[in-house]
Amino acid sequence: MTTPLVGCDSAPPGKTIRLKLENLQPIGSFKIRPIANAVLSRSRTELNAGIYTTSSGNSALGLAWMARRLGIGATAVVPANAPQAKLEKLRRLGARIDVRANEVWWRAIEAGVLDDQQGVYIDAVRDSASLAGDATLGVEILEQWPDVEAILIPFGGGGLACGIACAVRALRPAVKIIACELASAHPLQSAFAAGAPTPTAHDAGFVSGVGYGSVLPEMWPLLRAMIDEVLTVSLAQVAQTIRLLAENNRVVAEGAGAISLAAALAAQYSHSRVCAVISGGNIDSGVFAEILGGRTPGGN
């Protein structure tokens, strides 16, 4: 569904920040866009065998939501550290949950298939239909704010950033695309520095869905062509931003969803009018409570 674009009163002097609230999607995340488009691009005969995906949670939620709507089976292959809030939603949607060790799960993402699963694999990042779904977000932002100068986007697998960038390049090529990562988990920044995807030490802390060990090789050519800049923020900055969103805007954001605004508030960019994509709001209640109490989960 179309989500609102709202103002942010906490913008630094000389900056105007607006928030694209994808946390208000039916599954609490932008992932309904790529997953729904990818699923609906398949034939009914294919879908009748069931669908599955590898996900830290939000893609799986999109998968389960679509499967329930279509009356087919869905399996979510998740890492061992998947957030409980997302797992609970998956159970309510009726998905089968298959938990794998983090390293095994990441290898499955890299391969784009699991031999021990039945049905159709839905890739939320590399599938062209998924990218087209992500592109709808870019179109909406330009329609809602024609004067935007830059769009700040959380970086996980790269599908969201590339999808938005494809739409923006076609419609308003002057608008800059800025990917946002953690200072402690920054595969995209490392890839740009090295000129190619490279294994990177990563500690994403309480933030799920970002900061994997390396950029997916299939995504690198598109990322290299489409991303204008990469900004990084600390886990403490992300926690502070989640608290600010809750207190000032009454918006609940998960860690990955708040990275873009954390980078926007740090103002390490030259643009005056920027949009921060709040990509999701599926945060564990215990983590959220800790942050509202003024702490950074896992910090001192």
PDB file of C-alpha atoms in Angstrom:
ATOM      1  CA  MET A   1       0.000   0.000   0.000  1.00  0.00           C
ATOM      2  CA  THR A   2       1.053   3.638  -0.344  1.00  0.00           C
ATOM      3  CA  THR A   3       2.650   4.839   2.879  1.00  0.00           C
ATOM      4  CA  PRO A   4       2.787   8.405   4.236  1.00  0.00           C
ATOM      5  CA  LEU A   5       5.695  10.806   3.961  1.00  0.00           C
ATOM      6  CA  VAL A   6       5.861  12.931   7.113  1.00  0.00           C
ATOM      7  CA  GLY A   7       8.069  15.685   8.470  1.00  0.00           C
ATOM      8  CA  CYS A   8      10.793  15.308  11.081  1.00  0.00           C
ATOM      9  CA  ASP A   9      11.042  18.176  13.576  1.00  0.00           C
ATOM     10  CA  SER A  10      14.462  16.993  14.773  1.00  0.00           C
ATOM     11  CA  ALA A  11      16.277  17.893  11.558  1.00  0.00           C
ATOM     12  CA  PRO A  12      19.631  19.669  11.993  1.00  0.00           C
ATOM     13  CA  PRO A  13      19.792  23.406  11.160  1.00  0.00           C
ATOM     14  CA  GLY A  14      19.569  24.023   7.431  1.00  0.00           C
ATOM     15  CA  LYS A  15      18.209  20.546   6.710  1.00  0.00           C
ATOM     16  CA  THR A  16      14.690  19.358   5.934  1.00  0.00           C
ATOM     17  CA  ILE A  17      14.081  15.666   6.615  1.00  0.00           C
ATOM     18  CA  ARG A  18      10.961  13.734   5.746  1.00  0.00           C
ATOM     19  CA  LEU A  19      10.234  10.155   6.764  1.00  0.00           C
ATOM     20  CA  LYS A  20       8.846   7.510   4.423  1.00  0.00           C
ATOM     21  CA  LEU A  21       6.977   5.263   6.859  1.00  0.00           C
ATOM     22  CA  GLU A  22       7.240   1.741   5.477  1.00  0.00           C
ATOM     23  CA  ASN A  23       6.779   0.439   9.030  1.00  0.00           C
ATOM     24  CA  LEU A  24       3.062   1.048   8.381  1.00  0.00           C
ATOM     25  CA  GLN A  25       2.846  -1.651   5.702  1.00  0.00           C
ATOM     26  CA  PRO A  26       0.546  -4.612   6.567  1.00  0.00           C
ATOM     27  CA  ILE A  27       3.545  -6.708   7.649  1.00  0.00           C
ATOM     28  CA  GLY A  28       5.373  -3.792   9.303  1.00  0.00           C
ATOM     29  CA  SER A  29       8.035  -3.603   6.587  1.00  0.00           C
ATOM     30  CA  PHE A  30       8.699  -2.511   2.993  1.00  0.00           C
ATOM     31  CA  LYS A  31       9.358  -6.170   2.149  1.00  0.00           C
ATOM     32  CA  ILE A  32       5.731  -6.670   1.157  1.00  0.00           C
ATOM     33  CA  ARG A  33       6.548  -4.733  -2.021  1.00  0.00           C
ATOM     34  CA  PRO A  34       9.287  -6.979  -3.490  1.00  0.00           C
ATOM     35  CA  ILE A  35       7.841 -10.228  -2.153  1.00  0.00           C
ATOM     36  CA  ALA A  36       4.303  -9.584  -3.382  1.00  0.00           C
ATOM     37  CA  ASN A  37       5.535  -8.634  -6.843  1.00  0.00           C
ATOM     38  CA  ALA A  38       7.835 -11.658  -7.047  1.00  0.00           C
ATOM     39  CA  VAL A  39       5.098 -14.059  -5.909  1.00  0.00           C
ATOM     40  CA  LEU A  40       2.494 -12.635  -8.284  1.00  0.00           C
ATOM     41  CA  SER A  41       4.929 -12.930 -11.202  1.00  0.00           C
ATOM     42  CA  ARG A  42       4.786 -16.727 -10.829  1.00  0.00           C
ATOM     43  CA  SER A  43       2.150 -18.977 -12.377  1.00  0.00           C
ATOM     44  CA  ARG A  44      -0.541 -20.513 -10.195  1.00  0.00           C
ATOM     45  CA  THR A  45       0.784 -23.977 -11.096  1.00  0.00           C
ATOM     46  CA  GLU A  46       4.196 -23.045  -9.688  1.00  0.00           C
ATOM     47  CA  LEU A  47       2.715 -21.475  -6.562  1.00  0.00           C
ATOM     48  CA  ASN A  48       0.558 -24.482  -5.757  1.00  0.00           C
ATOM     49  CA  ALA A  49       3.734 -26.338  -4.788  1.00  0.00           C
ATOM     50  CA  GLY A  50       4.323 -23.766  -2.031  1.00  0.00           C
ATOM     51  CA  ILE A  51       6.844 -20.979  -1.595  1.00  0.00           C
ATOM     52  CA  TYR A  52       9.868 -20.436   0.606  1.00  0.00           C
ATOM     53  CA  THR A  53      12.538 -17.844   1.242  1.00  0.00           C
ATOM     54  CA  THR A  54      15.650 -17.230   3.328  1.00  0.00           C
ATOM     55  CA  SER A  55      15.147 -14.210   5.552  1.00  0.00           C
ATOM     56  CA  SER A  56      16.034 -12.629   8.862  1.00  0.00           C
ATOM     57  CA  GLY A  57      12.307 -12.012   9.244  1.00  0.00           C
ATOM     58  CA  ASN A  58      10.741  -9.293   7.131  1.00  0.00           C
ATOM     59  CA  SER A  59      10.921 -11.027   3.732  1.00  0.00           C
ATOM     60  CA  ALA A  60       9.515 -14.114   5.403  1.00  0.00           C
ATOM     61  CA  LEU A  61       6.639 -12.063   6.782  1.00  0.00           C
ATOM     62  CA  GLY A  62       5.860 -10.837   3.278  1.00  0.00           C
ATOM     63  CA  LEU A  63       6.013 -14.410   2.031  1.00  0.00           C
ATOM     64  CA  ALA A  64       3.688 -15.697   4.754  1.00  0.00           C
ATOM     65  CA  TRP A  65       1.241 -12.836   4.216  1.00  0.00           C
ATOM     66  CA  MET A  66       1.049 -13.550   0.488  1.00  0.00           C
ATOM     67  CA  ALA A  67       0.794 -17.305   1.036  1.00  0.00           C
ATOM     68  CA  ARG A  68      -2.170 -16.910   3.388  1.00  0.00           C
ATOM     69  CA  ARG A  69      -3.840 -14.586   0.915  1.00  0.00           C
ATOM     70  CA  LEU A  70      -3.354 -17.096  -1.927  1.00  0.00           C
ATOM     71  CA  GLY A  71      -4.117 -20.207   0.129  1.00  0.00           C
ATOM     72  CA  ILE A  72      -0.727 -21.881  -0.383  1.00  0.00           C
ATOM     73  CA  GLY A  73       2.032 -23.156   1.918  1.00  0.00           C
ATOM     74  CA  ALA A  74       4.982 -21.019   2.994  1.00  0.00           C
ATOM     75  CA  THR A  75       8.286 -21.848   4.650  1.00  0.00           C
ATOM     76  CA  ALA A  76      10.547 -19.261   6.255  1.00  0.00           C
ATOM     77  CA  VAL A  77      14.194 -20.291   6.522  1.00  0.00           C
ATOM     78  CA  VAL A  78      15.549 -18.003   9.246  1.00  0.00           C
ATOM     79  CA  PRO A  79      18.865 -17.578  11.087  1.00  0.00           C
ATOM     80  CA  ALA A  80      19.266 -18.684  14.681  1.00  0.00           C
ATOM     81  CA  ASN A  81      19.314 -15.053  15.858  1.00  0.00           C
ATOM     82  CA  ALA A  82      16.088 -14.024  14.112  1.00  0.00           C
ATOM     83  CA  PRO A  83      14.112 -11.556  16.283  1.00  0.00           C
ATOM     84  CA  GLN A  84      11.322 -13.127  18.338  1.00  0.00           C
ATOM     85  CA  ALA A  85       8.885 -10.391  17.296  1.00  0.00           C
ATOM     86  CA  LYS A  86       9.202 -11.517  13.697  1.00  0.00           C
ATOM     87  CA  LEU A  87       8.997 -15.213  14.550  1.00  0.00           C
ATOM     88  CA  GLU A  88       5.805 -14.659  16.518  1.00  0.00           C
ATOM     89  CA  LYS A  89       4.224 -12.850  13.569  1.00  0.00           C
ATOM     90  CA  LEU A  90       5.294 -15.660  11.246  1.00  0.00           C
ATOM     91  CA  ARG A  91       3.556 -18.215  13.464  1.00  0.00           C
ATOM     92  CA  ARG A  92       0.382 -16.149  13.513  1.00  0.00           C
ATOM     93  CA  LEU A  93       0.445 -16.005   9.705  1.00  0.00           C
ATOM     94  CA  GLY A  94       0.725 -19.802   9.552  1.00  0.00           C
ATOM     95  CA  ALA A  95       4.227 -20.118   8.072  1.00  0.00           C
ATOM     96  CA  ARG A  96       6.438 -23.117   8.697  1.00  0.00           C
ATOM     97  CA  ILE A  97       9.655 -21.893  10.341  1.00  0.00           C
ATOM     98  CA  ASP A  98      12.977 -23.594   9.583  1.00  0.00           C
ATOM     99  CA  VAL A  99      15.794 -22.282  11.802  1.00  0.00           C
ATOM    100  CA  ARG A 100      19.362 -22.662  10.528  1.00  0.00           C
ATOM    101  CA  ALA A 101      22.754 -21.770  11.951  1.00  0.00           C
ATOM    102  CA  ASN A 102      23.680 -18.268  10.845  1.00  0.00           C
ATOM    103  CA  GLU A 103      26.506 -19.415   8.569  1.00  0.00           C
ATOM    104  CA  VAL A 104      24.336 -22.079   6.893  1.00  0.00           C
ATOM    105  CA  TRP A 105      21.535 -19.554   6.460  1.00  0.00           C
ATOM    106  CA  TRP A 106      23.848 -16.999   4.821  1.00  0.00           C
ATOM    107  CA  ARG A 107      25.247 -19.620   2.430  1.00  0.00           C
ATOM    108  CA  ALA A 108      21.660 -20.401   1.405  1.00  0.00           C
ATOM    109  CA  ILE A 109      21.087 -16.705   0.642  1.00  0.00           C
ATOM    110  CA  GLU A 110      24.240 -16.637  -1.469  1.00  0.00           C
ATOM    111  CA  ALA A 111      23.150 -19.781  -3.353  1.00  0.00           C
ATOM    112  CA  GLY A 112      19.571 -18.580  -3.817  1.00  0.00           C
ATOM    113  CA  VAL A 113      18.171 -22.063  -3.206  1.00  0.00           C
ATOM    114  CA  LEU A 114      17.943 -24.824  -0.610  1.00  0.00           C
ATOM    115  CA  ASP A 115      17.935 -28.365  -1.967  1.00  0.00           C
ATOM    116  CA  ASP A 116      16.012 -29.719   1.009  1.00  0.00           C
ATOM    117  CA  GLN A 117      13.048 -27.367   0.502  1.00  0.00           C
ATOM    118  CA  GLN A 118      10.028 -27.927  -1.707  1.00  0.00           C
ATOM    119  CA  GLY A 119       8.249 -25.302  -3.764  1.00  0.00           C
ATOM    120  CA  VAL A 120       9.346 -22.051  -5.376  1.00  0.00           C
ATOM    121  CA  TYR A 121      12.198 -20.018  -3.918  1.00  0.00           C
ATOM    122  CA  ILE A 122      11.281 -16.321  -3.695  1.00  0.00           C
ATOM    123  CA  ASP A 123      14.330 -14.055  -3.788  1.00  0.00           C
ATOM    124  CA  ALA A 124      13.575 -10.651  -2.266  1.00  0.00           C
ATOM    125  CA  VAL A 125      16.837  -9.088  -3.458  1.00  0.00           C
ATOM    126  CA  ARG A 126      18.071 -10.365  -6.836  1.00  0.00           C
ATOM    127  CA  ASP A 127      14.806 -11.226  -8.611  1.00  0.00           C
ATOM    128  CA  SER A 128      13.915  -8.586 -11.222  1.00  0.00           C
ATOM    129  CA  ALA A 129      10.273  -8.723 -10.097  1.00  0.00           C
ATOM    130  CA  SER A 130      11.385  -7.998  -6.526  1.00  0.00           C
ATOM    131  CA  LEU A 131      13.431  -5.021  -7.682  1.00  0.00           C
ATOM    132  CA  ALA A 132      10.411  -3.735  -9.566  1.00  0.00           C
ATOM    133  CA  GLY A 133       8.390  -3.987  -6.362  1.00  0.00           C
ATOM    134  CA  ASP A 134      11.034  -1.989  -4.506  1.00  0.00           C
ATOM    135  CA  ALA A 135      10.995   0.601  -7.293  1.00  0.00           C
ATOM    136  CA  THR A 136       7.404   1.507  -6.425  1.00  0.00           C
ATOM    137  CA  LEU A 137       8.740   3.072  -3.240  1.00  0.00           C
ATOM    138  CA  GLY A 138      10.978   5.374  -5.233  1.00  0.00           C
ATOM    139  CA  VAL A 139       8.078   6.410  -7.458  1.00  0.00           C
ATOM    140  CA  GLU A 140       5.942   7.230  -4.395  1.00  0.00           C
ATOM    141  CA  ILE A 141       8.647   9.362  -2.797  1.00  0.00           C
ATOM    142  CA  LEU A 142       9.052  11.436  -5.960  1.00  0.00           C
ATOM    143  CA  GLU A 143       5.285  11.873  -6.256  1.00  0.00           C
ATOM    144  CA  GLN A 144       4.941  12.898  -2.610  1.00  0.00           C
ATOM    145  CA  TRP A 145       7.973  15.210  -2.563  1.00  0.00           C
ATOM    146  CA  PRO A 146       9.025  16.399  -6.046  1.00  0.00           C
ATOM    147  CA  ASP A 147      11.724  18.677  -4.563  1.00  0.00           C
ATOM    148  CA  VAL A 148      13.604  15.967  -2.644  1.00  0.00           C
ATOM    149  CA  GLU A 149      17.363  16.143  -3.237  1.00  0.00           C
ATOM    150  CA  ALA A 150      18.533  12.831  -1.756  1.00  0.00           C
ATOM    151  CA  ILE A 151      17.030   9.590  -0.475  1.00  0.00           C
ATOM    152  CA  LEU A 152      18.698   7.787   2.443  1.00  0.00           C
ATOM    153  CA  ILE A 153      18.086   4.041   2.425  1.00  0.00           C
ATOM    154  CA  PRO A 154      19.043   1.276   4.890  1.00  0.00           C
ATOM    155  CA  PHE A 155      21.353  -1.237   3.231  1.00  0.00           C
ATOM    156  CA  GLY A 156      20.831  -4.956   3.778  1.00  0.00           C
ATOM    157  CA  GLY A 157      21.037  -7.074   0.656  1.00  0.00           C
ATOM    158  CA  GLY A 158      20.773  -4.096  -1.667  1.00  0.00           C
ATOM    159  CA  GLY A 159      17.387  -4.785  -3.252  1.00  0.00           C
ATOM    160  CA  LEU A 160      15.663  -1.783  -1.703  1.00  0.00           C
ATOM    161  CA  ALA A 161      18.452   0.664  -2.559  1.00  0.00           C
ATOM    162  CA  CYS A 162      18.753  -0.595  -6.139  1.00  0.00           C
ATOM    163  CA  GLY A 163      15.008  -0.735  -6.718  1.00  0.00           C
ATOM    164  CA  ILE A 164      14.491   2.828  -5.504  1.00  0.00           C
ATOM    165  CA  ALA A 165      17.535   3.963  -7.474  1.00  0.00           C
ATOM    166  CA  CYS A 166      16.247   2.435 -10.720  1.00  0.00           C
ATOM    167  CA  ALA A 167      13.000   4.397 -10.434  1.00  0.00           C
ATOM    168  CA  VAL A 168      14.747   7.613  -9.422  1.00  0.00           C
ATOM    169  CA  ARG A 169      17.328   7.404 -12.221  1.00  0.00           C
ATOM    170  CA  ALA A 170      14.504   7.056 -14.745  1.00  0.00           C
ATOM    171  CA  LEU A 171      12.318   9.849 -13.354  1.00  0.00           C
ATOM    172  CA  ARG A 172      14.595  12.312 -11.522  1.00  0.00           C
ATOM    173  CA  PRO A 173      18.251  11.457 -12.181  1.00  0.00           C
ATOM    174  CA  ALA A 174      19.521  14.459 -10.196  1.00  0.00           C
ATOM    175  CA  VAL A 175      18.213  12.975  -6.936  1.00  0.00           C
ATOM    176  CA  LYS A 176      21.043  11.266  -5.043  1.00  0.00           C
ATOM    177  CA  ILE A 177      20.831   7.757  -3.611  1.00  0.00           C
ATOM    178  CA  ILE A 178      22.601   7.307  -0.277  1.00  0.00           C
ATOM    179  CA  ALA A 179      22.967   3.861   1.299  1.00  0.00           C
ATOM    180  CA  CYS A 180      23.200   3.687   5.093  1.00  0.00           C
ATOM    181  CA  GLU A 181      25.047   1.052   7.108  1.00  0.00           C
ATOM    182  CA  LEU A 182      26.409   0.413  10.572  1.00  0.00           C
ATOM    183  CA  ALA A 183      29.950   1.514  11.355  1.00  0.00           C
ATOM    184  CA  SER A 184      30.443  -1.953  12.854  1.00  0.00           C
ATOM    185  CA  ALA A 185      28.961  -3.818   9.865  1.00  0.00           C
ATOM    186  CA  HIS A 186      29.509  -2.145   6.500  1.00  0.00           C
ATOM    187  CA  PRO A 187      29.898  -4.552   3.554  1.00  0.00           C
ATOM    188  CA  LEU A 188      28.879  -1.951   0.971  1.00  0.00           C
ATOM    189  CA  GLN A 189      31.340   0.680   2.173  1.00  0.00           C
ATOM    190  CA  SER A 190      34.046  -2.007   2.133  1.00  0.00           C
ATOM    191  CA  ALA A 191      33.101  -3.063  -1.397  1.00  0.00           C
ATOM    192  CA  PHE A 192      33.385   0.514  -2.671  1.00  0.00           C
ATOM    193  CA  ALA A 193      36.759   0.902  -0.948  1.00  0.00           C
ATOM    194  CA  ALA A 194      38.071  -2.353  -2.437  1.00  0.00           C
ATOM    195  CA  GLY A 195      36.404  -1.976  -5.817  1.00  0.00           C
ATOM    196  CA  ALA A 196      34.632  -5.322  -5.423  1.00  0.00           C
ATOM    197  CA  PRO A 197      32.675  -7.307  -2.824  1.00  0.00           C
ATOM    198  CA  THR A 198      35.002  -8.342  -0.042  1.00  0.00           C
ATOM    199  CA  PRO A 199      34.499 -10.275   3.220  1.00  0.00           C
ATOM    200  CA  THR A 200      34.128  -7.816   6.069  1.00  0.00           C
ATOM    201  CA  ALA A 201      34.164  -8.173   9.835  1.00  0.00           C
ATOM    202  CA  HIS A 202      30.656  -7.409  11.027  1.00  0.00           C
ATOM    203  CA  ASP A 203      28.879  -6.869  14.314  1.00  0.00           C
ATOM    204  CA  ALA A 204      25.298  -5.765  13.768  1.00  0.00           C
ATOM    205  CA  GLY A 205      24.437  -5.915  17.467  1.00  0.00           C
ATOM    206  CA  PHE A 206      20.705  -5.606  18.087  1.00  0.00           C
ATOM    207  CA  VAL A 207      20.039  -4.614  14.465  1.00  0.00           C
ATOM    208  CA  SER A 208      18.799  -7.447  12.234  1.00  0.00           C
ATOM    209  CA  GLY A 209      18.582  -7.518   8.456  1.00  0.00           C
ATOM    210  CA  VAL A 210      21.751  -5.519   7.745  1.00  0.00           C
ATOM    211  CA  GLY A 211      25.514  -5.821   7.979  1.00  0.00           C
ATOM    212  CA  TYR A 212      26.137  -9.210   6.432  1.00  0.00           C
ATOM    213  CA  GLY A 213      29.641 -10.469   5.693  1.00  0.00           C
ATOM    214  CA  SER A 214      29.801  -9.330   2.079  1.00  0.00           C
ATOM    215  CA  VAL A 215      27.831  -7.730  -0.742  1.00  0.00           C
ATOM    216  CA  LEU A 216      26.136 -10.343  -2.934  1.00  0.00           C
ATOM    217  CA  PRO A 217      28.258 -10.566  -6.117  1.00  0.00           C
ATOM    218  CA  GLU A 218      25.192 -10.453  -8.388  1.00  0.00           C
ATOM    219  CA  MET A 219      24.159  -7.125  -6.871  1.00  0.00           C
ATOM    220  CA  TRP A 220      27.542  -5.412  -7.106  1.00  0.00           C
ATOM    221  CA  PRO A 221      27.359  -4.118 -10.718  1.00  0.00           C
ATOM    222  CA  LEU A 222      23.985  -2.485 -10.033  1.00  0.00           C
ATOM    223  CA  LEU A 223      25.078  -1.096  -6.680  1.00  0.00           C
ATOM    224  CA  ARG A 224      28.280   0.332  -8.135  1.00  0.00           C
ATOM    225  CA  ALA A 225      26.279   2.102 -10.845  1.00  0.00           C
ATOM    226  CA  MET A 226      23.354   3.270  -8.727  1.00  0.00           C
ATOM    227  CA  ILE A 227      24.623   4.262  -5.265  1.00  0.00           C
ATOM    228  CA  ASP A 228      26.035   7.767  -4.980  1.00  0.00           C
ATOM    229  CA  GLU A 229      27.286   7.632  -1.406  1.00  0.00           C
ATOM    230  CA  VAL A 230      27.514   5.377   1.652  1.00  0.00           C
ATOM    231  CA  LEU A 231      27.092   6.711   5.193  1.00  0.00           C
ATOM    232  CA  THR A 232      27.660   4.784   8.409  1.00  0.00           C
ATOM    233  CA  VAL A 233      26.322   5.252  11.934  1.00  0.00           C
ATOM    234  CA  SER A 234      26.971   3.615  15.280  1.00  0.00           C
ATOM    235  CA  LEU A 235      24.685   1.253  17.167  1.00  0.00           C
ATOM    236  CA  ALA A 236      24.303   3.959  19.811  1.00  0.00           C
ATOM    237  CA  GLN A 237      23.122   6.427  17.162  1.00  0.00           C
ATOM    238  CA  VAL A 238      20.573   3.904  15.903  1.00  0.00           C
ATOM    239  CA  ALA A 239      19.247   3.346  19.425  1.00  0.00           C
ATOM    240  CA  GLN A 240      18.992   7.102  20.008  1.00  0.00           C
ATOM    241  CA  THR A 241      17.080   7.463  16.739  1.00  0.00           C
ATOM    242  CA  ILE A 242      14.620   4.693  17.612  1.00  0.00           C
ATOM    243  CA  ARG A 243      13.925   6.481  20.891  1.00  0.00           C
ATOM    244  CA  LEU A 244      13.554   9.846  19.151  1.00  0.00           C
ATOM    245  CA  LEU A 245      11.102   8.418  16.617  1.00  0.00           C
ATOM    246  CA  ALA A 246       8.976   6.935  19.388  1.00  0.00           C
ATOM    247  CA  GLU A 247       8.988  10.031  21.584  1.00  0.00           C
ATOM    248  CA  ASN A 248       8.724  12.772  18.939  1.00  0.00           C
ATOM    249  CA  ASN A 249       6.883  11.125  16.058  1.00  0.00           C
ATOM    250  CA  ARG A 250       5.057   8.224  17.762  1.00  0.00           C
ATOM    251  CA  VAL A 251       6.717   5.954  15.201  1.00  0.00           C
ATOM    252  CA  VAL A 252       7.975   2.475  16.088  1.00  0.00           C
ATOM    253  CA  ALA A 253      11.047   1.541  14.047  1.00  0.00           C
ATOM    254  CA  GLU A 254      13.265  -1.509  14.195  1.00  0.00           C
ATOM    255  CA  GLY A 255      17.034  -1.106  14.124  1.00  0.00           C
ATOM    256  CA  ALA A 256      17.460  -1.444  10.372  1.00  0.00           C
ATOM    257  CA  GLY A 257      14.512   0.866   9.825  1.00  0.00           C
ATOM    258  CA  ALA A 258      16.111   3.653  11.852  1.00  0.00           C
ATOM    259  CA  ILE A 259      19.577   3.566  10.266  1.00  0.00           C
ATOM    260  CA  SER A 260      18.596   5.977   7.498  1.00  0.00           C
ATOM    261  CA  LEU A 261      17.254   8.600   9.882  1.00  0.00           C
ATOM    262  CA  ALA A 262      20.267   8.196  12.169  1.00  0.00           C
ATOM    263  CA  ALA A 263      22.437   9.034   9.163  1.00  0.00           C
ATOM    264  CA  ALA A 264      20.156  11.933   8.187  1.00  0.00           C
ATOM    265  CA  LEU A 265      20.384  13.411  11.680  1.00  0.00           C
ATOM    266  CA  ALA A 266      24.190  13.147  11.643  1.00  0.00           C
ATOM    267  CA  ALA A 267      24.069  15.451   8.587  1.00  0.00           C
ATOM    268  CA  GLN A 268      27.285  14.214   6.973  1.00  0.00           C
ATOM    269  CA  TYR A 269      25.990  15.162   3.524  1.00  0.00           C
ATOM    270  CA  SER A 270      25.623  18.352   1.486  1.00  0.00           C
ATOM    271  CA  HIS A 271      21.954  18.129   0.514  1.00  0.00           C
ATOM    272  CA  SER A 272      19.260  20.270   2.135  1.00  0.00           C
ATOM    273  CA  ARG A 273      16.092  18.223   1.483  1.00  0.00           C
ATOM    274  CA  VAL A 274      16.433  14.522   2.247  1.00  0.00           C
ATOM    275  CA  CYS A 275      14.045  11.623   2.650  1.00  0.00           C
ATOM    276  CA  ALA A 276      14.867   8.893   5.170  1.00  0.00           C
ATOM    277  CA  VAL A 277      13.211   5.553   4.446  1.00  0.00           C
ATOM    278  CA  ILE A 278      11.970   3.983   7.690  1.00  0.00           C
ATOM    279  CA  SER A 279      12.034   0.496   6.242  1.00  0.00           C
ATOM    280  CA  GLY A 280      10.393  -1.464   9.060  1.00  0.00           C
ATOM    281  CA  GLY A 281       9.050  -1.528  12.589  1.00  0.00           C
ATOM    282  CA  ASN A 282       9.265  -5.161  13.704  1.00  0.00           C
ATOM    283  CA  ILE A 283      11.334  -4.750  16.850  1.00  0.00           C
ATOM    284  CA  ASP A 284      11.370  -7.087  19.848  1.00  0.00           C
ATOM    285  CA  SER A 285       9.477  -5.564  22.773  1.00  0.00           C
ATOM    286  CA  GLY A 286      12.353  -6.207  25.182  1.00  0.00           C
ATOM    287  CA  VAL A 287      14.839  -4.470  22.890  1.00  0.00           C
ATOM    288  CA  PHE A 288      12.422  -1.588  22.401  1.00  0.00           C
ATOM    289  CA  ALA A 289      11.905  -1.201  26.148  1.00  0.00           C
ATOM    290  CA  GLU A 290      15.663  -1.168  26.746  1.00  0.00           C
ATOM    291  CA  ILE A 291      16.111   1.563  24.145  1.00  0.00           C
ATOM    292  CA  LEU A 292      13.244   3.645  25.554  1.00  0.00           C
ATOM    293  CA  GLY A 293      15.002   3.356  28.912  1.00  0.00           C
ATOM    294  CA  GLY A 294      18.009   5.146  27.455  1.00  0.00           C
ATOM    295  CA  ARG A 295      20.257   2.145  26.815  1.00  0.00           C
ATOM    296  CA  THR A 296      21.840   0.624  23.729  1.00  0.00           C
ATOM    297  CA  PRO A 297      21.070  -3.120  23.747  1.00  0.00           C
ATOM    298  CA  GLY A 298      24.261  -5.096  24.156  1.00  0.00           C
ATOM    299  CA  GLY A 299      26.183  -1.949  25.080  1.00  0.00           C
ATOM    300  CA  ASN A 300      27.708  -0.949  28.355  1.00  0.00           C
TER     301      ASN A 300
END
